[in-house]
Amino acid sequence: MSEEKNILSILVDNEPGVLSRIVGLFSGRGYNIESLCVAETMDPLVSRITITTMANLPLVEQIKKQLNKLVNVIKVHELTGTKFVQRELVLIKVKARPEHRAEILRIVDIFRCKVIDVGLEHYTLEITGDEDKLSAILSLLKPIGIKEIARTGIIAMFREPKNN
Amino acid sequence: MKLTGAQILMEVLKDEGVELIFGYPGAAAIDIYDELAKTDIRHILVRHEQGAVHAADGYARASGQVGVCLVTSGPGATNTVTGIASAYMDSIPIVVISGQVPTHLIGNDAFQEVDIVGITRPCTKHNYLVKHAEDLARIIKEAFYIARSGRPGPVLVDIPKDVARKRVNYKNQIDVKIRSYSPTYNPNLKQLKKIINLIKSSERPVIFAGGGVILSKSSKDLTEFARKTCIPVTTSLMGLGAFPGTDPLSLGMIGMHGTYRANKSTGACDLLIAVGTRFDDRVTGKTAAFASQAKIVHIDIDPTSIRKNVPVTIPVVGDCKITLEHLNRLIDEVDFGDIKQKQKKWLDEIEHWKSTKPLAYVQRELIKPQFVVEKLYELTRGEAIITTEVGQNQMWTAQYYHFDKPDHFITSGGLGCMGFGLPAAIGAQLAKPDKVVVDVAGDGSIQMNIQEMATAVQYCLPIKVVILNNGYLGMVRQWQELFYEKRYACTSMDHTPDFVKLAEAYGAVGLRATKPQDVESVLSEGLLTPKTVIMDFVVDPEECVYPMVPAGAPITEMLLV
C-alpha cells in the first residue's frame, strides 16, 4: 500500500509533558514526523498539535488509535481531501547579487510574498501558502541561490460547509 | 480541613480501599512513610523495588484489586521500571507512587534525582508529576481510576518531598472526570448480530481467548458462549484459565509452544472469534499465514489492538464481559438446530489431532521437568495459584498444569520478565492467604529476584518455589540447540548456589530431588510444610519444550518430540 502525506490535527491538554508523550509515541513506534506545530487554542487549557506524517492507510488508522489512547489527547482529526485548508509560513534567505535583485522582486510580486530584511548580499522573504505554492517559489529561487530557509510546518483546519 | 500532602495521600488510599502496599523507603519518601506508619495499611518491605512492583502485579491478579507500590526517588524509582513495563504489557492495574526530590531541586541533578515520569512515559498507561499539593488528591484518584478502567495498566505518580510536607485544604469528596479519557465498554450491537450470522454459516469455528477475558472477569460468560455454540476454545498464555483447561472443548494454548491441535485448528478454521487478545507475535507466528482460511472476529476494549497485527472481518470495541453477555443473549434467540451434530465433524477432526499428537515427553533415568509439573498438578488437584519465571519453566507450566479457573496462572507474558515469579507469588499469597501458591522457576530466573526469599520468610508466607534446575538458561539453550548448531554461547550456569542451603540460610526449608522416584515425595513434603519452601529438582539438562514453532514460521509448522 502506498504511503501518503497525512495531516493530523490533535487537540490535547495544555500541560507540561504532553508534547513529549505525542513525540515519544511516534518515535517509540517508528512512525515518521514530517512536520510538527504546537500552540495554544482559544481555550488556554487546550493546545492544538498539527503533525504531518507519511503513512499508508492502515498505519494512519493505527496512529490515530494510538494517539486517542493517550490520556491527554482530547480529539484527533485527520484532514484529507478538499475539506480543509492548510498553510505554512517560510522564511527564505536568498542571495541577492545586484544582477538578481530585480528578478527576485518580480518573483516576490508574483507570489505575493514580502521582503522583510535586506542586506548587502541577501534578501529575506516571508511567504505563506500551501505546499504547491511553497515548493514552486523554492524551485524558482534555488538557481539564484538560497542561503537558508526556516519553515513553520503545516497548520490546517476543516472548511465550514458552503451552503446551509 | 488542612492536611499535609502525605496525609492527603493516606486519606485517598484509604478511600480507594487500599489494604496493602509493597515498598521500600528512602529519603524522598520518608514523609510519606511517616504517615503510612500511622495508618492501618499494611506495608510489605521487599528487598528490591523491582520485587515490589512484581509483588503488586501478583497481588492485583490474584485479588482483582489495584496493586500499590511505594518507593523513593532516583534508584528506587528506576528499579521499578522493569516491573512497570511487565505490568504494562500484561495490562495489570497497579499504582506506583515514587518519592521525588523537592520541587525547587527538580532539574538540578540533585542527589537521587531522576526524571522517572520521563523514563516511564512509554511503559505506563499514564503518569504524573505532582507539582502542587492542591492537586494531589485529584491526581491519586485519577491514577486509580485510570489504572483499573478500560484496558487496565500501571500508573505512576511522582510526589516531590515538599509536596508531601506542604499543608493544604483537603475535601474528601472528589469525582473523577477526565474529559479526554472515556473507554468504550458497550459494543456495537449491529456487529454482534453479524457475529451470530457468521457462527451460523461457519463449519470450522474456533474461539481464541486472551488475558482480556480474565481481566474483565468474563470467564463464565466465555464458557457459556463456547458451550452453547459448541465451539472449541484455544487460549493465549495470558488467557490460560479463561476457559477450563480440562473441558472437552479446550484446545489448550496456541502459539509458539501451543498444542498441536490448537495450532492446527487455528490453521484450518473458517471462523476465528478472538476475545480480549492482541495477537502477539508469539501467538501468530508468521502473520500472513495465521488463520489464513478464517474470517476473524476481534472483540477487545482497546481499539489499538484491533487490526494492529492481523486483518479483521468484524471488529468489536467493547468490554469482553458486556460483549459476551450480549452474545449469549443473542444466541438464545437463534435456532442453531442440533449444534452438537453440526460441529461433530469438526470436533472429530480436532480429536484426531489431539489423540495422534498429544503433548508428550520421554521418561528416562533423569527427572523430566514436565513430569515435575504434572505431579505438581496432581498433588495440588489443579487448585494452586501458580506463578512462573520466564523461559522453559513457564512453557512447561502452561502446557502441563491444566488451569480450570481464571486468576490461578500468574506470569509475565508480554515482557517475558525473568525474576517475576517469586515476588509475584508473594503478592498472590498475601491476596489469597488460604491458597497454595507455587512459583515454578528455573535455576537461572530464580536468581534474578532471589533476595525476595527474605521477604517471604519475614512475613511467614508459605510460598513453594519449585526450581526446575537444568544448569542452563534453558530456553536460549534450546534455541541454540535447534537453530544455532548447538553452539551454547554463554547459556551454561557453570556455578549455581546450593538452593537447599540457600533456602536454609534465608530461614526457609530446602528440599531436593535428583531421581524421578523422589519427585512425588519431595513435592508432597514441600507442599505440606507450612513455611516458605524451595524444592530443587535436578532435571534433564538438555530437555526441550515441544511443540515448537520456529520464530517467523506459520504456527501450523511445528517441531514435535
XYZ file of C-alpha atoms in Angstrom:
725
model
C 0.000 0.000 0.000
C 1.340 3.405 -0.930
C 2.406 5.974 1.598
C 0.707 9.327 1.538
C 1.104 12.532 3.394
C -1.448 12.772 6.192
C -2.230 15.802 8.287
C -3.340 15.074 11.824
C -4.808 17.843 13.914
C -4.674 16.843 17.567
C -6.325 18.678 20.441
C -4.532 17.979 23.713
C -4.474 19.141 27.320
C -2.189 22.149 27.542
C 0.094 20.622 30.175
C 3.844 20.075 30.530
C 4.971 16.769 29.069
C 2.075 16.282 26.669
C 4.110 17.079 23.561
C 6.720 14.621 24.812
C 4.038 11.900 25.053
C 2.987 12.522 21.456
C 6.505 12.708 20.058
C 7.549 9.712 22.171
C 4.664 7.706 20.736
C 5.835 8.482 17.203
C 9.495 7.686 17.855
C 8.814 4.644 20.032
C 6.579 3.027 17.443
C 8.636 4.048 14.438
C 6.095 6.459 12.927
C 7.560 9.361 10.997
C 7.003 13.080 11.542
C 7.379 15.346 8.510
C 6.402 18.470 10.352
C 5.058 19.472 13.705
C 3.338 22.606 15.005
C 2.121 23.297 18.507
C 0.301 26.240 20.021
C -2.425 27.125 22.450
C -6.023 27.294 21.177
C -8.684 29.830 22.195
C -9.137 27.702 25.294
C -5.923 28.175 27.313
C -6.330 24.660 28.735
C -6.144 23.137 25.255
C -3.348 23.078 22.673
C -3.522 22.100 19.035
C -0.751 19.936 17.640
C -0.609 19.594 13.863
C 1.515 16.728 12.637
C 2.119 15.657 9.071
C 3.201 12.059 8.680
C 3.931 9.768 5.748
C 1.995 6.530 6.151
C -0.249 4.103 4.340
C -3.921 3.806 5.223
C -3.834 1.021 7.836
C -0.910 2.731 9.549
C -2.703 6.085 9.714
C -5.637 4.302 11.333
C -3.277 2.750 13.882
C -1.561 6.106 14.543
C -4.927 7.763 15.151
C -5.958 4.987 17.538
C -2.669 5.142 19.413
C -2.997 8.924 19.754
C -6.547 8.611 21.020
C -5.349 6.125 23.618
C -3.149 8.753 25.281
C -4.962 10.124 28.301
C -4.103 13.748 27.457
C -5.397 13.584 23.880
C -8.863 15.141 23.610
C -9.545 14.713 19.894
C -7.744 13.601 16.754
C -8.823 14.850 13.322
C -7.398 13.547 10.119
C -7.513 16.213 7.425
C -7.909 14.709 3.989
C -9.469 15.522 0.619
C -10.536 19.079 -0.151
C -12.469 19.702 3.012
C -9.687 21.549 4.736
C -7.382 24.495 4.294
C -3.682 24.316 5.045
C -0.967 26.907 5.267
C 2.685 27.017 6.040
C 4.937 30.001 6.548
C 8.506 30.000 5.243
C 11.314 32.469 5.720
C 13.766 32.328 2.823
C 17.183 33.972 2.912
C 18.115 34.306 -0.731
C 21.412 35.520 -2.204
C 20.750 38.885 -3.787
C 23.594 39.987 -6.009
C 22.850 43.184 -7.974
C 22.144 41.313 -11.218
C 19.478 39.152 -9.471
C 17.682 41.734 -7.387
C 15.094 42.687 -9.988
C 14.315 39.052 -10.726
C 13.860 38.271 -7.027
C 11.492 41.217 -6.608
C 9.476 40.040 -9.611
C 9.097 36.629 -8.011
C 8.138 38.308 -4.720
C 5.474 40.198 -6.593
C 4.112 37.178 -8.455
C 3.881 35.067 -5.318
C 2.654 37.921 -3.173
C 5.315 37.466 -0.538
C 7.182 40.100 1.422
C 10.775 41.179 1.727
C 11.282 41.511 5.477
C 15.048 42.045 5.639
C 17.554 43.428 3.204
C 21.338 43.142 3.361
C 24.233 43.873 1.054
C 24.249 40.312 -0.219
C 20.801 38.918 0.603
C 17.080 39.400 0.903
C 14.966 37.610 3.485
C 11.492 36.784 2.173
C 8.370 35.802 4.042
C 5.801 33.674 2.281
C 2.729 31.757 3.320
C 0.840 29.253 1.257
C 0.051 25.653 0.700
C 2.608 23.085 -0.229
C 2.402 23.611 -4.015
C 2.949 27.330 -3.788
C 5.903 26.965 -1.430
C 7.644 24.351 -3.499
C 7.067 26.474 -6.629
C 8.773 29.536 -5.205
C 11.595 27.491 -3.706
C 12.313 25.908 -7.073
C 12.384 29.344 -8.746
C 14.715 30.806 -6.139
C 17.032 27.817 -5.989
C 19.012 28.689 -9.142
C 19.514 32.212 -7.783
C 20.904 30.819 -4.536
C 19.074 30.111 -1.289
C 21.274 30.624 1.771
C 18.823 29.090 4.250
C 15.158 28.559 4.958
C 13.026 28.204 8.087
C 9.581 26.587 7.800
C 6.845 26.542 10.413
C 5.385 23.239 9.340
C 1.817 22.854 8.177
C -1.167 24.105 10.120
C -4.619 23.160 8.908
C -8.338 23.450 9.597
C -11.580 21.978 8.337
C -13.575 24.131 5.919
C -17.048 25.149 7.068
C -19.846 23.763 4.874
C -20.522 26.181 1.960
C -24.326 26.043 1.870
C -26.549 25.723 4.885
C -9.554 20.536 56.771
C -5.821 21.247 56.391
C -3.610 18.223 55.826
C -0.097 17.608 54.580
C 0.417 16.046 51.166
C 1.438 12.784 52.813
C -1.724 12.803 54.964
C -3.862 13.508 51.912
C -2.235 10.587 50.122
C -3.175 8.286 53.021
C -6.749 9.596 53.049
C -7.167 8.860 49.348
C -5.506 5.432 49.626
C -7.913 4.510 52.433
C -10.776 5.876 50.367
C -9.669 3.627 47.491
C -9.785 0.632 49.807
C -6.043 0.006 49.770
C -5.107 -2.515 52.457
C -1.614 -3.418 51.381
C 1.389 -1.615 49.920
C 4.625 -3.123 48.678
C 7.556 -0.814 49.054
C 10.981 0.311 50.080
C 11.639 3.560 51.928
C 14.211 6.233 51.161
C 14.980 9.882 51.790
C 12.498 11.380 49.344
C 9.701 9.084 50.528
C 10.331 9.435 54.258
C 7.453 11.855 54.904
C 5.033 9.525 53.141
C 6.340 6.566 55.157
C 5.992 8.573 58.344
C 2.261 8.949 57.689
C 1.851 5.418 56.334
C 3.086 4.001 59.652
C 0.202 5.818 61.409
C -2.468 4.081 59.291
C -3.870 0.542 59.215
C -2.499 -0.010 55.717
C -0.113 -2.943 55.825
C 3.322 -2.367 54.325
C 5.364 -5.227 52.908
C 9.064 -4.401 52.936
C 10.555 -6.028 49.852
C 14.292 -6.410 49.304
C 14.444 -4.696 45.906
C 11.998 -2.269 44.294
C 11.602 -4.495 41.233
C 10.231 -7.096 43.627
C 7.734 -4.556 44.954
C 6.219 -3.965 41.532
C 6.056 -7.664 40.610
C 4.502 -8.373 44.008
C 1.899 -5.664 43.410
C 1.303 -7.229 39.986
C 0.792 -10.699 41.515
C -1.431 -9.187 44.194
C -3.544 -7.388 41.602
C -4.035 -10.526 39.523
C -4.869 -12.787 42.437
C -7.185 -10.296 44.180
C -8.683 -8.336 41.284
C -7.769 -5.130 43.154
C -5.325 -2.427 42.126
C -1.819 -3.270 43.390
C 0.088 -0.445 45.055
C 3.847 0.226 45.398
C 5.698 2.930 47.223
C 9.342 3.685 46.512
C 11.805 6.508 46.881
C 13.305 8.765 44.214
C 16.266 8.042 41.927
C 17.380 4.399 42.135
C 14.213 3.429 43.989
C 12.199 4.726 41.082
C 14.415 3.342 38.301
C 14.343 -0.109 39.910
C 10.593 -0.189 39.358
C 10.846 0.256 35.592
C 11.084 -3.437 34.643
C 8.115 -4.278 36.834
C 6.100 -1.412 35.405
C 6.941 -2.467 31.839
C 5.802 -6.018 32.598
C 2.510 -4.812 34.104
C 2.006 -2.531 31.104
C 2.442 -5.339 28.587
C 0.071 -7.588 30.536
C -2.471 -4.814 31.285
C -2.275 -5.193 35.060
C -3.729 -2.400 37.222
C -1.084 -1.058 39.571
C -0.316 2.345 41.015
C 3.328 3.130 41.683
C 3.995 6.056 43.989
C 7.535 7.386 43.922
C 9.119 9.996 46.125
C 10.881 12.802 44.272
C 13.401 15.471 45.279
C 11.817 18.788 46.375
C 10.331 20.825 43.512
C 12.963 23.588 43.783
C 15.683 20.984 43.122
C 13.986 19.268 40.153
C 16.166 19.651 37.075
C 19.213 20.382 39.215
C 20.795 16.928 39.112
C 20.047 16.709 42.813
C 21.021 13.705 44.936
C 18.851 10.724 43.985
C 17.057 12.744 41.339
C 15.858 11.085 38.181
C 13.150 12.089 35.698
C 11.053 8.997 36.393
C 7.993 10.462 34.698
C 10.079 10.888 31.545
C 11.589 7.424 31.879
C 8.262 5.639 32.398
C 6.201 7.597 29.871
C 6.308 4.831 27.242
C 5.676 1.970 29.702
C 2.853 3.354 31.822
C -0.776 3.800 30.900
C -0.364 7.302 32.288
C 1.878 9.073 34.770
C 2.001 12.251 36.816
C 4.461 14.559 38.474
C 2.609 16.323 41.281
C 3.856 19.903 41.394
C 1.235 21.320 43.757
C -0.089 19.671 46.888
C -3.521 21.094 45.980
C -3.619 18.708 43.002
C -2.508 15.606 44.897
C -5.878 14.200 45.957
C -7.347 14.553 42.473
C -4.288 13.006 40.842
C -4.221 9.964 43.137
C -7.944 9.442 42.488
C -7.366 9.709 38.749
C -4.416 7.321 38.964
C -6.559 4.578 40.489
C -9.388 5.233 38.058
C -7.114 5.093 35.024
C -5.260 2.013 36.314
C -8.404 -0.075 36.722
C -10.718 1.192 33.973
C -10.772 0.402 30.262
C -7.770 -1.713 29.367
C -6.075 -1.709 32.770
C -2.445 -0.789 33.262
C 0.181 0.740 35.533
C 0.057 4.406 36.544
C 2.963 6.165 38.226
C 2.630 9.201 40.488
C 5.805 11.076 41.354
C 5.495 13.117 44.568
C 8.226 15.640 45.449
C 9.238 15.803 49.087
C 7.965 19.362 49.614
C 4.582 18.423 48.147
C 4.343 15.599 50.690
C 5.142 18.036 53.506
C 3.012 21.004 52.444
C -0.226 21.632 54.323
C -3.244 22.412 52.148
C -7.019 22.214 52.285
C -8.481 18.763 51.708
C -12.026 17.765 50.816
C -12.698 14.059 50.660
C -15.412 14.298 48.024
C -13.661 14.034 44.701
C -15.337 12.955 41.494
C -13.006 11.778 38.788
C -13.772 13.489 35.496
C -11.226 13.280 32.724
C -12.662 14.783 29.554
C -10.069 13.188 27.305
C -10.398 9.664 28.706
C -13.518 7.529 28.336
C -13.069 3.829 27.474
C -15.730 2.202 25.312
C -17.464 -0.574 27.259
C -20.602 -1.168 25.259
C -20.190 -2.935 21.930
C -21.999 -2.044 18.731
C -24.945 -4.445 18.664
C -25.104 -4.498 14.864
C -21.636 -6.007 14.841
C -22.727 -8.686 17.302
C -25.605 -9.752 15.058
C -23.103 -10.183 12.259
C -21.083 -12.471 14.531
C -24.128 -14.654 15.155
C -24.682 -14.947 11.404
C -21.061 -15.893 10.881
C -21.320 -18.583 13.538
C -24.407 -19.942 11.802
C -22.688 -20.197 8.451
C -19.308 -21.438 9.691
C -18.260 -25.048 9.609
C -14.979 -24.944 11.469
C -15.168 -22.194 14.110
C -12.601 -21.619 16.874
C -12.717 -19.258 19.839
C -9.396 -17.680 20.796
C -9.431 -16.210 24.307
C -6.778 -13.932 25.764
C -5.950 -12.221 29.022
C -8.722 -9.689 28.445
C -11.260 -12.371 29.373
C -9.574 -12.815 32.745
C -9.145 -9.066 33.319
C -12.809 -8.390 32.565
C -13.871 -11.311 34.770
C -15.822 -12.888 31.923
C -14.576 -16.484 32.078
C -18.055 -17.750 32.975
C -19.611 -15.849 30.092
C -16.998 -17.152 27.690
C -17.523 -20.710 28.904
C -21.277 -20.332 28.472
C -20.755 -18.918 24.981
C -18.472 -21.780 23.946
C -20.694 -24.491 25.387
C -23.876 -23.060 23.882
C -22.325 -22.867 20.441
C -20.185 -25.983 20.881
C -17.140 -24.104 19.586
C -13.687 -25.274 20.723
C -11.540 -22.782 22.628
C -7.835 -22.079 22.482
C -6.217 -19.515 24.746
C -3.100 -17.411 24.697
C -0.584 -17.741 27.536
C -2.310 -14.834 29.272
C -5.679 -16.439 28.674
C -4.917 -19.729 30.437
C -7.754 -20.373 32.886
C -10.175 -18.137 30.970
C -11.760 -21.394 29.797
C -11.477 -24.655 31.776
C -8.346 -26.447 30.542
C -9.920 -29.841 31.241
C -13.129 -29.123 29.310
C -13.606 -31.355 26.251
C -13.874 -28.193 24.131
C -10.474 -26.932 25.332
C -7.733 -26.933 22.719
C -5.042 -25.801 25.142
C -2.648 -22.983 24.434
C -2.000 -21.521 20.983
C 1.278 -20.248 19.529
C 4.988 -20.892 19.591
C 4.677 -23.608 22.249
C 0.986 -24.228 21.758
C -0.565 -27.665 21.450
C -0.629 -29.416 18.088
C -4.418 -29.384 17.990
C -4.693 -25.689 18.897
C -2.298 -24.584 16.174
C -3.737 -26.986 13.589
C -7.301 -25.919 14.385
C -6.354 -22.280 14.008
C -4.755 -23.014 10.657
C -7.824 -24.907 9.444
C -10.668 -22.885 10.941
C -13.053 -20.824 8.813
C -14.060 -18.532 11.682
C -11.823 -17.303 14.488
C -13.563 -15.462 17.300
C -10.822 -13.666 19.220
C -11.780 -12.248 22.606
C -9.541 -9.982 24.680
C -6.267 -10.682 22.966
C -3.778 -8.648 20.957
C -2.352 -11.211 18.502
C 1.173 -11.129 19.883
C 3.884 -12.438 17.553
C 4.399 -15.450 19.848
C 0.754 -16.318 19.132
C 0.587 -15.698 15.404
C 3.980 -16.828 14.129
C 4.051 -15.717 10.501
C 1.081 -13.345 10.411
C 0.379 -13.756 6.691
C -0.224 -17.471 7.269
C -2.150 -17.063 10.522
C -5.727 -18.378 10.383
C -5.472 -17.726 6.672
C -8.713 -19.514 5.830
C -10.708 -17.780 8.506
C -12.870 -14.755 8.892
C -11.642 -13.118 12.069
C -13.901 -11.555 14.677
C -11.971 -9.478 17.175
C -13.510 -8.301 20.440
C -11.307 -6.031 22.542
C -11.655 -2.987 24.735
C -8.533 -1.413 23.236
C -9.106 -0.185 19.665
C -5.342 -0.156 19.009
C -5.233 -3.948 19.424
C -7.686 -4.408 16.589
C -6.164 -4.655 13.096
C -2.704 -3.940 14.518
C -1.251 -7.319 13.556
C -3.905 -9.260 11.636
C -6.739 -8.266 9.292
C -10.159 -8.466 10.940
C -13.573 -9.083 9.353
C -15.678 -7.930 12.274
C -14.067 -5.578 14.788
C -15.889 -5.057 18.073
C -14.618 -2.462 20.522
C -16.013 -3.169 23.944
C -15.649 -4.809 27.313
C -15.345 -8.596 26.936
C -17.852 -9.298 29.677
C -20.555 -6.974 28.402
C -19.985 -8.181 24.848
C -20.146 -11.870 25.766
C -23.290 -11.290 27.830
C -24.924 -9.722 24.776
C -23.740 -12.557 22.556
C -25.103 -15.165 24.951
C -28.494 -13.434 24.901
C -28.471 -13.233 21.110
C -27.593 -16.916 20.811
C -30.660 -17.852 22.833
C -32.822 -16.103 20.259
C -31.371 -18.056 17.360
C -32.204 -21.568 16.320
C -28.948 -23.312 15.590
C -30.600 -26.696 15.117
C -28.674 -29.615 16.516
C -25.479 -27.746 17.309
C -23.600 -30.814 18.506
C -24.376 -32.667 15.314
C -23.372 -29.640 13.271
C -19.988 -29.416 14.996
C -19.331 -33.158 15.193
C -17.209 -33.476 12.062
C -15.016 -30.534 13.069
C -14.653 -31.721 16.661
C -13.800 -35.228 15.444
C -11.065 -33.794 13.286
C -9.666 -31.941 16.304
C -9.933 -35.066 18.450
C -7.857 -36.876 15.866
C -5.108 -34.229 16.127
C -5.286 -34.488 19.892
C -5.036 -38.269 20.041
C -2.308 -38.621 17.425
C -0.113 -35.702 18.563
C -0.692 -35.084 22.278
C 1.722 -33.178 24.473
C 4.470 -35.676 25.161
C 7.903 -36.310 26.598
C 10.052 -39.383 27.010
C 10.667 -40.529 30.586
C 14.278 -41.609 31.191
C 16.520 -42.039 34.224
C 16.831 -38.265 34.753
C 13.915 -36.250 36.084
C 11.912 -34.721 33.263
C 10.745 -31.177 34.071
C 7.343 -31.896 32.523
C 6.939 -34.777 34.970
C 7.511 -32.418 37.903
C 4.787 -30.069 36.652
C 2.412 -32.998 36.034
C 2.959 -34.273 39.564
C 2.523 -30.764 40.938
C -0.787 -30.582 39.075
C -1.922 -33.909 40.514
C -0.874 -33.190 44.081
C -2.456 -29.738 44.146
C -5.503 -31.073 42.241
C -5.134 -28.126 39.883
C -6.222 -25.787 42.676
C -2.983 -23.918 43.362
C -2.173 -20.411 42.236
C 0.859 -20.855 40.036
C 3.312 -18.105 39.241
C 6.224 -18.693 36.927
C 9.507 -17.226 35.989
C 10.221 -16.947 32.256
C 11.517 -19.478 29.761
C 11.145 -23.242 29.667
C 9.724 -23.383 33.213
C 6.963 -21.038 32.107
C 6.093 -23.011 28.971
C 6.063 -26.423 30.694
C 3.796 -24.973 33.368
C 1.495 -23.539 30.694
C 1.382 -26.920 28.951
C 1.139 -29.399 31.819
C -0.767 -27.559 34.551
C -4.344 -27.548 33.277
C -5.832 -24.323 34.514
C -9.569 -24.609 35.015
C -10.107 -21.241 36.657
C -9.066 -17.677 35.949
C -6.650 -15.806 38.240
C -4.713 -19.002 39.006
C -1.902 -18.580 36.491
C 0.271 -15.528 37.041
C 3.093 -14.996 34.599
C 4.961 -12.215 32.845
C 3.507 -12.846 29.410
C 4.222 -9.831 27.252
C 7.511 -8.604 28.658
C 8.772 -12.104 29.465
C 10.459 -10.862 32.587
C 12.764 -13.274 34.433
C 12.639 -12.763 38.168
C 8.885 -12.216 38.094
C 7.632 -15.404 39.731
C 8.921 -15.202 43.287
C 7.786 -11.644 44.071
C 4.521 -12.269 42.181
C 3.967 -15.311 44.399
C 4.463 -13.096 47.452
C 1.761 -10.750 46.162
C -0.574 -13.624 45.295
C -0.116 -15.306 48.693
C -0.900 -12.048 50.504
C -4.026 -11.644 48.364
C -5.105 -15.263 48.938
C -3.700 -16.418 52.298
C -5.641 -19.693 52.166
C -4.426 -20.757 48.755
C -1.436 -22.897 47.927
C 0.858 -20.596 45.935
C 3.676 -22.121 43.906
C 6.388 -20.367 41.891
C 7.607 -22.660 39.134
C 11.114 -21.425 38.388
C 14.304 -22.194 36.539
C 17.705 -22.101 38.155
C 18.523 -19.025 36.097
C 15.440 -16.904 36.636
C 15.004 -17.656 40.338
C 18.346 -15.955 40.923
C 17.085 -12.717 39.406
C 14.974 -11.844 42.433
C 16.104 -14.487 44.932
C 16.500 -11.751 47.557
C 12.706 -11.790 47.967
C 13.067 -15.086 49.850
C 13.835 -12.855 52.830
C 10.549 -11.018 52.299
C 8.603 -14.286 52.097
C 10.199 -15.571 55.311
C 9.803 -12.249 57.163
C 6.051 -12.261 56.547
C 5.702 -16.035 57.124
C 4.376 -16.656 53.629
C 4.225 -20.406 52.901
C 5.171 -19.993 49.228
C 6.563 -23.041 47.472
C 9.320 -22.475 44.956
C 9.762 -25.358 42.520
C 13.095 -24.994 40.726
C 13.448 -26.975 37.514
C 17.222 -26.965 37.763
C 18.904 -27.808 34.461
C 22.067 -25.760 34.886
C 21.285 -23.786 31.752
C 19.405 -20.735 30.638
C 17.251 -23.400 29.127
C 15.087 -21.631 26.578
C 18.019 -19.830 24.992
C 19.999 -23.083 25.074
C 17.081 -24.750 23.291
C 17.205 -22.145 20.503
C 20.971 -22.651 20.276
C 20.476 -26.412 20.037
C 17.804 -26.171 17.369
C 18.803 -23.146 15.327
C 22.461 -22.357 16.150
C 24.038 -25.803 15.672
C 24.428 -26.443 19.392
C 26.744 -23.516 19.962
C 25.829 -22.917 23.603
C 27.119 -19.371 23.802
C 27.047 -18.207 27.423
C 23.968 -20.175 28.468
C 25.600 -22.639 30.830
C 25.294 -21.779 34.513
C 28.563 -23.373 35.495
C 28.078 -22.318 39.050
C 24.740 -22.131 40.814
C 24.273 -21.872 44.542
C 23.170 -24.869 46.579
C 19.480 -23.971 46.661
C 18.785 -26.184 49.684
C 21.429 -24.429 51.764
C 20.347 -21.089 50.356
C 16.780 -21.751 51.467
C 18.044 -22.633 54.918
C 20.214 -19.520 55.027
C 17.088 -17.433 54.406
C 15.298 -19.291 57.192
C 13.187 -21.279 54.739
C 13.058 -25.010 54.110
C 15.122 -26.570 51.325
C 14.412 -29.923 49.656
C 15.979 -31.669 46.692
C 15.140 -34.472 44.267
C 17.593 -35.945 41.782
C 15.685 -39.078 40.698
C 12.225 -39.447 39.166
C 11.072 -41.703 42.004
C 11.787 -38.899 44.525
C 9.721 -36.256 42.764
C 6.387 -37.094 44.329
C 7.688 -37.432 47.887
C 9.642 -34.179 47.719
C 6.640 -32.337 46.262
C 4.324 -33.817 48.902
C 6.647 -32.905 51.740
C 7.214 -29.417 50.358
C 3.520 -28.747 49.798
C 2.639 -29.939 53.301
C 5.290 -27.815 55.010
C 3.599 -24.632 56.299
C 6.650 -22.491 55.606
C 8.461 -20.923 52.708
C 9.997 -23.852 50.835
C 12.433 -24.221 47.957
C 12.262 -27.562 46.156
C 15.256 -28.087 43.912
C 14.581 -30.618 41.134
C 17.722 -31.556 39.277
C 16.278 -32.218 35.831
C 17.472 -33.418 32.440
C 19.731 -30.535 31.362
C 19.010 -30.783 27.645
C 15.246 -31.233 27.664
C 13.424 -29.020 25.130
C 9.925 -27.569 25.076
C 7.825 -29.122 22.324
C 5.856 -28.439 20.206
C 7.898 -25.525 18.981
C 7.171 -23.192 16.091
C 10.445 -21.664 14.851
C 10.354 -17.856 15.055
C 8.678 -16.382 11.963
C 7.228 -19.690 10.730
C 3.492 -20.378 10.381
C 2.144 -21.836 13.623
C 0.942 -24.927 11.798
C 4.581 -25.885 11.163
C 5.668 -27.309 14.492
C 8.726 -29.184 15.655
C 7.493 -32.127 17.710
C 9.184 -34.523 20.150
